[in-house]
């Protein structure tokens, strides 16, 4: 079986940049998302630079059978993951009791369920290739988020789960890193229906830089990578602010 780096959510934003960074470092890739035309355009772009053309799989990862379909597809192509990059995810902005219930549950299916299944589904091949898992969390993982309650909670899961896996899998030679970006201008904002507060724009980091930070952290075997000095300071300060105050500051329902 040929080793490949599996990247979810590669059709846009941070995932597309992660694909470019991994390809530039010589990784063979499998790109997964729903929009096949976008994945093929990125695969063509990478091939045009003289790299092997990534394999492309159009798949809705909210589907219950998605990881089984993905595993069968890889196996039919004679591929097995050395690295799994769980990047696909979305948020929804608004009060949890007002937002569409099924969309919020779909967010959990993608941000939590698929990420968990993909993290656990290829452990033997990750160990064989001494590879790893990069799970894209967020600085939202460090606090509750009124106005995006399910999203923040999903990222808290990603951070907690990834840190625990980092410890559990170190004995098998598998690196596990949680990447925590702050504001990155991508399709994320439009998809989640959020309006960025001015302060968030101050800490904005380009997706390409976030991808480099994630790549370097994973290769170094770092447990958690918070992208950017401003975000590192913000997360450190959160420990000193009482939750009651933090919740009022974060609450973005006012801006809807
Ligand atoms: N942008 C930010 O400010 C920010 C900050 C912190 C963390 N993050 C996290 O970073 C990750 C990437 O976000 P981004 O900013 O790059 O957002 P984005 O530009 O909206 O990209 C999201 C990616 O996920 C894919 N995706 C969405 N739903 C999917 C599904 N059901 N099945 C398969 N793929 C799906 C999308 O592809 P298709 O639509 O083609 O399926 C797209 O490739 C997410 O986990 C997000 O939570 C983002």
Coordinates of C-alpha atoms and ligand atoms in Angstrom, one line a residue:
X1 CA 0.0 0.0 0.0
X2 CA 1.3 3.5 -0.9
X3 CA 1.3 6.0 1.9
X4 CA -0.7 9.2 1.4
X5 CA -1.6 12.3 3.4
X6 CA -5.4 12.6 3.7
X7 CA -6.7 16.2 4.0
X8 CA -10.3 16.9 4.6
X9 CA -11.9 20.2 3.6
X10 CA -9.3 20.8 1.0
X11 CA -11.6 22.6 -1.4
X12 CA -11.3 26.0 0.3
X13 CA -9.6 28.1 3.0
X14 CA -7.1 26.5 5.4
X15 CA -7.5 23.0 4.0
X16 CA -6.5 24.2 0.5
X17 CA -3.4 25.8 2.0
X18 CA -2.6 22.7 4.0
X19 CA -2.7 20.8 0.8
X20 CA -0.2 23.2 -0.8
X21 CA 2.1 23.0 2.2
X22 CA 2.1 19.2 2.4
X23 CA 2.6 18.9 -1.4
X24 CA 5.5 21.4 -1.2
X25 CA 7.1 19.1 1.4
X26 CA 6.8 16.1 -0.9
X27 CA 3.7 14.4 0.5
X28 CA 1.4 12.4 -1.8
X29 CA -2.1 13.6 -1.1
X30 CA -5.7 12.5 -1.0
X31 CA -8.0 15.6 -1.0
X32 CA -11.6 15.2 0.4
X33 CA -14.5 17.7 0.4
X34 CA -17.9 17.9 -1.3
X35 CA -17.0 20.2 -4.2
X36 CA -15.2 18.0 -6.7
X37 CA -14.5 20.7 -9.2
X38 CA -12.6 22.7 -6.6
X39 CA -10.6 19.6 -5.5
X40 CA -9.7 18.8 -9.1
X41 CA -8.6 22.4 -9.7
X42 CA -6.3 22.2 -6.7
X43 CA -5.0 18.8 -7.8
X44 CA -4.2 20.3 -11.3
X45 CA -2.4 23.2 -9.7
X46 CA -0.2 20.9 -7.5
X47 CA 0.5 18.7 -10.5
X48 CA 1.5 21.7 -12.6
X49 CA 4.2 22.4 -10.1
X50 CA 5.8 19.0 -10.9
X51 CA 4.4 17.2 -7.9
X52 CA 2.4 13.9 -8.1
X53 CA -1.3 14.8 -8.8
X54 CA -3.3 14.3 -5.6
X55 CA -6.1 11.8 -5.6
X56 CA -9.5 13.4 -5.2
X57 CA -12.6 12.1 -3.4
X58 CA -15.9 14.1 -3.4
X59 CA -17.6 13.1 -0.2
X60 CA -20.0 14.6 2.4
X61 CA -18.3 13.8 5.7
X62 CA -21.6 14.4 7.6
X63 CA -22.8 11.1 6.2
X64 CA -22.8 8.3 8.7
X65 CA -21.0 6.0 6.3
X66 CA -18.5 8.6 5.1
X67 CA -15.4 7.1 6.7
X68 CA -16.3 3.6 5.6
X69 CA -16.7 4.9 2.0
X70 CA -13.4 6.8 2.3
X71 CA -11.6 3.7 3.6
X72 CA -12.9 1.5 0.9
X73 CA -12.0 4.1 -1.8
X74 CA -8.4 4.3 -0.5
X75 CA -8.0 0.6 -0.3
X76 CA -9.3 0.2 -3.9
X77 CA -6.6 2.6 -5.0
X78 CA -3.9 0.8 -3.0
X79 CA -3.4 3.8 -0.7
X80 CA -3.2 4.1 3.1
X81 CA -2.8 7.2 5.2
X82 CA 0.5 8.1 6.8
X83 CA -0.9 11.4 8.0
X84 CA -4.6 12.4 8.6
X85 CA -5.4 16.1 8.5
X86 CA -8.9 16.7 10.0
X87 CA -9.6 20.2 8.8
X88 CA -13.2 20.1 7.4
X89 CA -15.5 22.0 9.7
X90 CA -18.0 24.8 9.9
X91 CA -19.7 27.1 12.4
X92 CA -23.1 28.6 12.8
X93 CA -23.8 32.0 14.4
X94 CA -26.9 32.6 16.4
X95 CA -28.7 31.5 19.6
X96 CA -28.6 27.7 19.8
X97 CA -32.4 27.4 20.4
X98 CA -33.1 29.5 17.4
X99 CA -30.7 28.0 14.9
X100 CA -31.8 25.1 12.8
X101 CA -31.5 22.0 15.0
X102 CA -30.5 19.6 12.2
X103 CA -27.8 21.9 10.9
X104 CA -26.3 22.1 14.4
X105 CA -26.4 18.3 14.7
X106 CA -24.8 18.2 11.2
X107 CA -22.0 20.4 12.6
X108 CA -21.4 17.9 15.3
X109 CA -21.4 15.1 12.7
X110 CA -18.6 16.9 10.8
X111 CA -16.6 18.7 13.4
X112 CA -16.7 15.9 16.0
X113 CA -18.0 12.6 14.7
X114 CA -16.1 12.4 11.4
X115 CA -13.0 13.8 13.0
X116 CA -13.1 11.2 15.7
X117 CA -13.7 8.3 13.3
X118 CA -10.9 9.5 11.0
X119 CA -8.6 9.9 13.9
X120 CA -9.1 6.4 15.0
X121 CA -9.7 4.7 11.7
X122 CA -6.2 4.4 10.4
X123 CA -4.1 4.1 13.5
X124 CA -2.2 0.9 12.3
X125 CA -1.1 2.5 9.0
X126 CA -0.2 5.8 10.8
X127 CA 2.0 3.7 13.2
X128 CA 3.5 1.7 10.3
X129 CA 4.6 5.0 8.6
X130 CA 5.4 6.8 11.9
X131 CA 3.0 9.5 10.7
X132 CA 0.4 11.5 12.6
X133 CA -2.8 13.4 12.9
X134 CA -3.4 17.1 12.6
X135 CA -6.8 18.1 14.0
X136 CA -7.9 21.7 13.3
X137 CA -9.5 23.1 16.4
X138 CA -9.7 26.8 17.1
X139 CA -9.0 29.3 19.9
X140 CA -12.8 28.9 20.4
X141 CA -11.8 25.6 22.0
X142 CA -10.6 27.4 25.1
X143 CA -13.9 29.0 26.2
X144 CA -17.6 28.6 25.9
X145 CA -19.2 30.6 23.0
X146 CA -22.7 32.1 23.5
X147 CA -23.9 33.0 20.0
X148 CA -22.0 30.0 18.5
X149 CA -22.5 27.6 21.4
X150 CA -22.4 24.3 19.5
X151 CA -19.4 25.4 17.4
X152 CA -17.3 26.4 20.4
X153 CA -18.3 23.2 22.2
X154 CA -17.3 21.1 19.1
X155 CA -13.9 22.7 19.1
X156 CA -13.4 22.1 22.9
X157 CA -14.0 18.5 22.0
X158 CA -11.4 18.6 19.3
X159 CA -8.8 20.1 21.6
X160 CA -9.5 17.8 24.5
X161 CA -9.6 14.7 22.3
X162 CA -6.5 15.6 20.4
X163 CA -4.4 16.3 23.5
X164 CA -5.5 12.9 25.0
X165 CA -4.6 11.1 21.8
X166 CA -1.3 12.9 21.7
X167 CA -0.5 11.2 25.0
X168 CA -2.0 7.8 24.1
X169 CA -0.4 7.5 20.7
X170 CA 3.1 8.7 21.5
X171 CA 4.0 5.1 22.5
X172 CA 3.2 4.0 19.0
X173 CA 5.2 6.7 17.3
X174 CA 2.2 8.6 16.1
X175 CA 2.3 12.4 16.4
X176 CA -1.0 14.2 17.2
X177 CA -1.4 18.0 17.1
X178 CA -4.3 20.3 17.7
X179 CA -4.0 23.4 15.6
X180 CA -5.8 26.4 17.0
X181 CA -6.3 29.3 14.6
X182 CA -8.0 32.6 15.6
X183 CA -9.5 34.7 12.8
X184 CA -8.6 33.5 9.3
X185 CA -10.5 35.1 6.4
X186 CA -12.0 32.2 4.4
X187 CA -15.4 31.1 3.4
X188 CA -15.9 30.2 7.1
X189 CA -17.4 33.6 8.0
X190 CA -20.0 33.6 5.2
X191 CA -20.9 29.9 5.9
X192 CA -21.4 30.6 9.6
X193 CA -23.3 33.8 9.1
X194 CA -21.0 35.7 11.5
X195 CA -20.1 39.3 11.5
X196 CA -16.5 39.8 12.5
X197 CA -16.0 42.3 15.3
X198 CA -13.2 44.8 14.6
X199 CA -11.0 43.4 17.3
X200 CA -11.0 40.0 15.6
X201 CA -9.6 41.5 12.4
X202 CA -6.6 42.8 14.3
X203 CA -5.5 39.2 15.0
X204 CA -6.3 38.0 11.5
X205 CA -3.7 35.6 10.1
X206 CA -3.6 34.4 6.4
X207 CA -4.7 30.8 5.8
X208 CA -1.3 30.0 4.2
X209 CA 0.5 31.0 7.4
X210 CA -1.8 29.0 9.5
X211 CA -1.1 26.0 7.3
X212 CA 2.6 26.4 7.7
X213 CA 2.3 26.7 11.5
X214 CA 0.2 23.5 11.6
X215 CA 2.6 21.6 9.4
X216 CA 5.7 22.6 11.4
X217 CA 3.9 21.8 14.7
X218 CA 2.9 18.4 13.5
X219 CA 6.3 17.5 12.2
X220 CA 7.9 18.6 15.5
X221 CA 5.4 16.5 17.5
X222 CA 3.9 19.5 19.3
X223 CA 0.7 18.8 21.2
X224 CA -1.1 22.1 20.7
X225 CA -0.3 24.9 18.2
X226 CA -2.0 28.3 18.7
X227 CA -1.5 30.3 15.5
X228 CA 0.0 33.7 16.1
X229 CA 1.4 35.7 19.0
X230 CA -1.8 37.8 19.5
X231 CA -3.9 34.6 19.8
X232 CA -1.4 33.0 22.2
X233 CA -1.6 36.1 24.4
X234 CA -5.4 36.1 24.2
X235 CA -5.6 32.4 25.2
X236 CA -3.2 33.0 28.1
X237 CA -5.2 36.0 29.3
X238 CA -8.4 34.0 29.3
X239 CA -7.1 32.0 32.3
X240 CA -7.2 35.3 34.4
X241 CA -10.7 36.5 33.3
X242 CA -13.7 35.1 35.3
X243 CA -15.9 33.0 33.1
X244 CA -19.0 35.2 33.9
X245 CA -17.2 38.2 32.3
X246 CA -15.7 36.2 29.4
X247 CA -19.2 34.9 28.4
X248 CA -20.5 38.4 28.2
X249 CA -17.6 39.6 26.1
X250 CA -17.8 36.6 23.7
X251 CA -21.6 36.7 23.3
X252 CA -22.1 37.6 19.7
X253 CA -25.9 37.2 19.5
X254 CA -26.0 41.0 19.9
X255 CA -24.4 41.4 16.5
X256 CA -26.9 39.1 14.7
Ligands
LIG1 N1 -11.6 30.7 9.3 C1 -11.5 30.9 10.7 O1 -11.5 32.0 11.2 C2 -11.2 29.7 11.5 C3 -10.8 29.9 12.8 C4 -10.5 28.8 13.7 C5 -10.7 27.5 13.2 N2 -11.2 27.3 11.9 C6 -11.4 25.9 11.5 O2 -10.6 25.7 10.4 C7 -11.2 24.6 9.6 C8 -11.2 25.1 8.1 O3 -12.1 26.2 8.0 P1 -11.9 27.3 6.9 O4 -11.8 28.6 7.6 O5 -10.9 26.9 5.9 O6 -13.4 27.3 6.3 P2 -13.9 27.2 4.8 O7 -13.1 28.1 3.9 O8 -15.4 27.3 4.9 O9 -13.5 25.7 4.4 C9 -14.2 24.6 5.0 C10 -13.9 23.3 4.2 O10 -14.6 22.2 4.8 C11 -15.3 21.5 3.8 N3 -16.5 20.9 4.3 C12 -17.6 21.6 4.8 N4 -18.6 20.8 5.1 C13 -18.2 19.5 4.6 C14 -18.8 18.3 4.6 N5 -20.0 18.1 5.0 N6 -18.1 17.2 4.1 C15 -16.8 17.4 3.6 N7 -16.2 18.6 3.6 C16 -16.9 19.6 4.1 C17 -15.5 22.5 2.7 O11 -15.6 21.9 1.4 P3 -17.0 21.6 0.6 O12 -17.9 22.8 0.9 O13 -16.5 21.6 -0.8 O14 -17.5 20.3 1.1 C18 -14.2 23.3 2.8 O15 -13.2 22.7 2.0 C19 -12.6 24.4 10.2 O16 -12.5 23.2 11.0 C20 -12.8 25.6 11.0 O17 -13.6 25.3 12.1 C21 -11.4 28.4 11.1

